[in-house]
Structure formats: C-alpha cells, structure tokens
Short mmCIF file of C-alpha atoms and ligand atoms in Angstrom, two decimals:
data_model
loop_
_atom_site.label_atom_id
_atom_site.label_comp_id
_atom_site.label_asym_id
_atom_site.label_seq_id
_atom_site.Cartn_x
_atom_site.Cartn_y
_atom_site.Cartn_z
CA MET F 8 0.64 -35.52 3.72
CA CYS F 9 -1.80 -32.62 2.49
CA GLN F 10 -2.28 -33.06 -1.10
CA LYS F 11 -4.10 -29.56 -1.73
CA ALA F 12 -3.32 -26.37 -0.72
CA ILE F 13 -6.11 -22.98 -1.00
CA TYR F 14 -4.77 -19.90 -1.67
CA PRO F 15 -7.87 -17.76 -0.99
CA GLY F 16 -7.91 -13.62 -1.72
CA SER F 17 -9.51 -10.27 -2.88
CA PHE F 18 -6.35 -10.87 -6.71
CA ASP F 19 -7.36 -7.41 -8.11
CA PRO F 20 -6.06 -7.35 -10.16
CA VAL F 21 -2.83 -10.42 -9.83
CA THR F 22 0.15 -8.73 -9.40
CA TYR F 23 4.01 -10.51 -9.62
CA GLY F 24 3.49 -10.88 -5.85
CA HIS F 25 0.72 -13.24 -5.61
CA ILE F 26 2.25 -15.38 -8.21
CA ASP F 27 5.44 -15.97 -7.09
CA LEU F 28 3.62 -16.99 -3.72
CA ILE F 29 1.48 -19.53 -6.43
CA LYS F 30 4.71 -20.92 -7.13
CA ARG F 31 6.15 -21.02 -3.72
CA ALA F 32 2.78 -22.84 -2.48
CA GLN F 33 3.13 -25.11 -6.07
CA ASP F 34 6.68 -26.10 -4.58
CA ILE F 35 5.20 -27.34 -1.68
CA PHE F 36 1.56 -28.32 -2.44
CA PRO F 37 0.70 -31.19 -6.09
CA GLU F 38 -3.08 -28.71 -5.87
CA VAL F 39 -2.76 -25.13 -5.18
CA ILE F 40 -6.21 -24.22 -5.97
CA VAL F 41 -6.57 -19.96 -6.21
CA ALA F 42 -9.23 -18.68 -4.91
CA VAL F 43 -11.26 -15.13 -6.39
CA ALA F 44 -12.83 -14.27 -3.18
CA HIS F 45 -16.34 -12.76 -4.44
CA ASN F 46 -15.83 -9.97 -1.07
CA PRO F 47 -18.35 -7.11 -2.32
CA GLN F 48 -17.57 -5.36 -0.05
CA LYS F 49 -14.70 -4.19 -0.43
CA LYS F 50 -15.98 -2.91 -4.18
CA PRO F 51 -13.66 -4.55 -6.24
CA THR F 52 -12.16 -2.79 -9.83
CA PHE F 53 -12.39 -6.13 -12.16
CA SER F 54 -15.55 -8.07 -11.24
CA VAL F 55 -14.62 -11.85 -10.22
CA LYS F 56 -14.79 -13.33 -13.16
CA GLU F 57 -12.38 -11.02 -14.96
CA ARG F 58 -10.18 -11.77 -12.07
CA VAL F 59 -10.33 -15.39 -12.18
CA GLU F 60 -9.90 -14.91 -15.69
CA LEU F 61 -7.20 -13.01 -15.57
CA LEU F 62 -5.42 -14.96 -12.95
CA LYS F 63 -6.28 -17.77 -15.70
CA LYS F 64 -3.95 -16.68 -17.73
CA ALA F 65 -1.31 -15.39 -15.02
CA THR F 66 -0.32 -19.44 -13.94
CA ALA F 67 -1.73 -21.16 -17.20
CA ASP F 68 2.14 -22.72 -17.13
CA LEU F 69 2.39 -23.84 -13.59
CA LYS F 70 1.50 -26.89 -13.11
CA GLY F 71 -1.15 -28.41 -10.38
CA VAL F 72 -2.80 -24.98 -10.08
CA THR F 73 -6.32 -23.91 -11.06
CA VAL F 74 -7.97 -21.15 -10.24
CA ASP F 75 -12.04 -21.60 -8.43
CA ASP F 76 -13.65 -18.16 -6.93
CA PHE F 77 -15.91 -18.35 -4.37
CA GLY F 78 -18.71 -16.35 -1.64
CA GLY F 79 -19.04 -16.77 2.29
CA LEU F 80 -16.82 -17.68 4.16
CA VAL F 81 -13.37 -19.44 2.93
CA ILE F 82 -13.88 -22.29 5.75
CA ASP F 83 -16.84 -23.13 4.19
CA TYR F 84 -15.28 -23.05 0.69
CA ALA F 85 -12.11 -24.99 1.87
CA ARG F 86 -14.86 -27.95 3.71
CA LYS F 87 -15.88 -28.44 0.51
CA GLN F 88 -12.80 -28.84 -1.68
CA LYS F 89 -11.51 -31.56 0.93
CA ALA F 90 -8.82 -28.80 1.51
CA LYS F 91 -6.39 -28.93 5.03
CA VAL F 92 -5.10 -25.79 3.98
CA LEU F 93 -5.13 -22.33 3.92
CA ILE F 94 -2.47 -19.93 2.15
CA ARG F 95 -1.70 -16.68 3.09
CA GLY F 96 0.81 -14.07 2.41
CA LEU F 97 3.00 -12.36 4.48
CA ARG F 98 4.94 -8.49 3.06
CA MET F 99 5.47 -6.77 5.78
CA ILE F 100 5.10 -6.33 9.66
CA SER F 101 2.47 -4.32 8.72
CA ASP F 102 0.16 -7.68 7.04
CA PHE F 103 0.68 -9.28 10.37
CA GLU F 104 -1.23 -7.95 12.66
CA TYR F 105 -4.91 -8.00 10.23
CA GLU F 106 -3.70 -11.70 8.66
CA PHE F 107 -2.65 -12.77 12.60
CA GLN F 108 -7.07 -12.15 13.62
CA MET F 109 -8.18 -13.80 10.33
CA ALA F 110 -6.35 -16.20 10.84
CA LEU F 111 -7.22 -17.91 14.27
CA THR F 112 -11.08 -16.54 13.31
CA ASN F 113 -10.38 -19.46 10.78
CA ARG F 114 -8.73 -22.27 13.37
CA LYS F 115 -11.54 -21.16 15.17
CA LEU F 116 -13.77 -21.52 12.54
CA ASP F 117 -12.83 -25.59 12.10
CA PRO F 118 -9.72 -26.36 13.97
CA HIS F 119 -8.63 -29.03 11.72
CA ILE F 120 -7.90 -26.08 8.80
CA GLU F 121 -4.49 -24.39 8.97
CA THR F 122 -3.22 -21.76 7.34
CA ILE F 123 0.23 -21.54 6.46
CA PHE F 124 1.72 -17.95 5.55
CA LEU F 125 4.36 -17.54 3.08
CA MET F 126 6.91 -14.79 2.03
CA PRO F 127 7.02 -13.30 -1.20
CA HIS F 128 10.56 -13.03 -2.65
CA GLU F 129 12.07 -9.03 -1.88
CA SER F 130 11.32 -7.80 -4.96
CA TYR F 131 7.21 -7.83 -4.44
CA SER F 132 7.30 -7.22 -0.73
CA TYR F 133 6.30 -3.64 -1.05
CA LEU F 134 3.90 -4.44 -4.25
CA SER F 135 -0.53 -4.26 -3.49
CA SER F 136 -3.05 -4.62 -5.77
CA ARG F 137 -4.55 -1.81 -4.12
CA LEU F 138 -1.59 0.93 -4.93
CA LEU F 139 -0.98 0.34 -8.41
CA LYS F 140 -4.48 0.31 -9.52
CA GLU F 141 -3.08 4.18 -7.94
CA ALA F 142 -0.04 4.28 -9.88
CA ALA F 143 -1.74 3.01 -13.13
CA PHE F 144 -4.47 6.08 -12.60
CA LEU F 145 -1.01 8.59 -12.68
CA GLY F 146 0.16 6.50 -15.94
CA ALA F 147 3.17 4.86 -14.52
CA ASP F 148 4.94 1.94 -16.52
CA LEU F 149 4.21 -1.13 -14.39
CA SER F 150 5.81 -3.90 -16.67
CA ASP F 151 8.42 -4.86 -13.32
CA PHE F 152 4.44 -6.02 -11.20
CA ILE F 153 1.91 -6.72 -13.32
CA PRO F 154 2.07 -8.87 -16.21
CA ASP F 155 1.45 -7.12 -19.72
CA PHE F 156 -2.13 -8.54 -20.18
CA VAL F 157 -2.79 -7.27 -16.52
CA GLU F 158 -1.71 -3.76 -17.30
CA GLU F 159 -4.03 -3.79 -20.44
CA SER F 160 -6.95 -5.18 -18.44
CA LEU F 161 -6.09 -2.03 -16.26
CA LYS F 162 -5.56 0.81 -18.05
CA LYS F 163 -8.44 -0.38 -19.51
CA LYS F 164 -10.25 -0.65 -17.61
CA LEU F 165 -9.36 3.06 -15.60
CA ARG F 166 -9.86 4.41 -18.50
CA LYS F 167 -13.27 3.06 -18.87
CA SER F 168 -13.37 4.52 -15.46
CA VAL F 169 -12.84 8.40 -16.08
P1 LIG C 17 -7.18 -9.37 0.26
O1 LIG C 17 -8.04 -8.73 0.27
O2 LIG C 17 -7.53 -11.05 0.67
O3 LIG C 17 -6.34 -9.82 1.21
P2 LIG C 17 -5.37 -9.33 -1.77
O4 LIG C 17 -5.27 -10.34 -2.98
O5 LIG C 17 -5.25 -8.14 -1.21
O6 LIG C 17 -6.70 -10.27 -1.59
O7 LIG C 17 -3.99 -10.50 -0.99
C1 LIG C 17 -4.51 -12.21 -1.22
C2 LIG C 17 -3.56 -13.05 -0.17
O8 LIG C 17 -1.79 -12.12 -1.45
C3 LIG C 17 -2.73 -11.96 0.82
O9 LIG C 17 -2.08 -12.79 1.92
C4 LIG C 17 -1.48 -11.46 1.40
O10 LIG C 17 -0.76 -11.09 1.97
C5 LIG C 17 -1.22 -11.69 -0.18
N1 LIG C 17 -0.30 -10.84 -1.46
C6 LIG C 17 -0.73 -9.40 -2.20
N2 LIG C 17 0.01 -8.75 -2.25
C7 LIG C 17 1.46 -10.23 -2.10
C8 LIG C 17 2.80 -9.11 -2.59
N3 LIG C 17 2.91 -8.60 -3.50
N4 LIG C 17 3.86 -10.08 -2.35
C9 LIG C 17 3.35 -11.33 -1.84
N5 LIG C 17 1.58 -11.83 -0.25
C10 LIG C 17 0.67 -11.10 -1.41
#
C-alpha cells in the first residue's frame, strides 16, 4: 500500500474544487502533500508564499494533509518525498488531453510514479481559478466557489492591480 500522495498544481488561488479533490485523496491515502508549483512562466496572481498560506488555512482541519511548494520537475519532487502517486483532477473532457500528455510524460520520466485522476463533485466541475479571477474582477459574489478568506485576498489583490 502506497502511503503518500502528492497533489501538485498552481492553486492560484485554491478553490472548493481543489479542496473537494484533497478530501477525496485524503480518504484514500494516509498522507497527502498539496504541492504548490513555482511555475513563474504562468505569471500567477498570488506569490508561492501566499498560495501556500491560503492552502494551509483551507486544509487546516484535514488530518494527514500538509502543504509545501516545489520548483522544477514534479517527478523530482515526488522522488525527494519518496512518494509513488501523483493526484490530478479531471473536471471535464477538456482537461483530458493536457492531463493525459502530462501523465504520460511523467511516466516516461519515472515509470514507478503513477498519476491517479480524481473527479470533483459535479457542482465544482466547471470551476477554475482563472475563471474565478475574471469573475472577481467583475465584482461577482464568489462565496459558492472559494472560502471567504480566499475571496477577500483575491479582491484585495485585484484592487491593488488596477
Ligand atoms: P495547474 O496549473 O497545475 O493545472 P491548477 O491549480 O489549475 O494547476 O490545477 C491543479 C489540478 O487540480 C489539475 O489537475 C486540475 O485539473 C485540478 N483542478 C483544478 N480545478 C479543479 C476543480 N474545480 N475540480 C477538480 N479539480 C480541479
């Protein structure tokens, strides 16, 4: 039995979709590391430190879940953590192609590390951090999609950027 799973991603910022997935992973694995990717090429809205802090707050009550960050290849990070499983989410068929390519690339890099896909509850299957940021910019109420403290941070961030 594999003890440790890594859920890597941008989490820019964390949404209820991500949290739903973390809970599902937590039901299967005794240890889940949510790993925030540095990926500066994606020009994230939140810094790594901010994304980690929001995730820590969002997962504070979840036993066995820790939050970390990593630069470089996720496979190298998984090896460093001695984890054999990567968790990724599949919301819709549109996620499939990108996730499929990434999972096969990672398998090529290390055939001993397996990617497992989880589906969120259908009420979160259309949720993405990118769309939420656009909706926040237009003043939408986001309370169904992200925790209050994430919404506050997001609105503060967007006010600063205009
Ligand atoms: P990345 O830049 O690595 O895609 P994201 O934070 O956008 O980072 O997503 C991380 C993972 O979480 C991806 O596998 C993505 O499909 C999944 N994910 C994102 N939003 C949701 C959601 N609403 N429900 C389930 N999975 C999600």
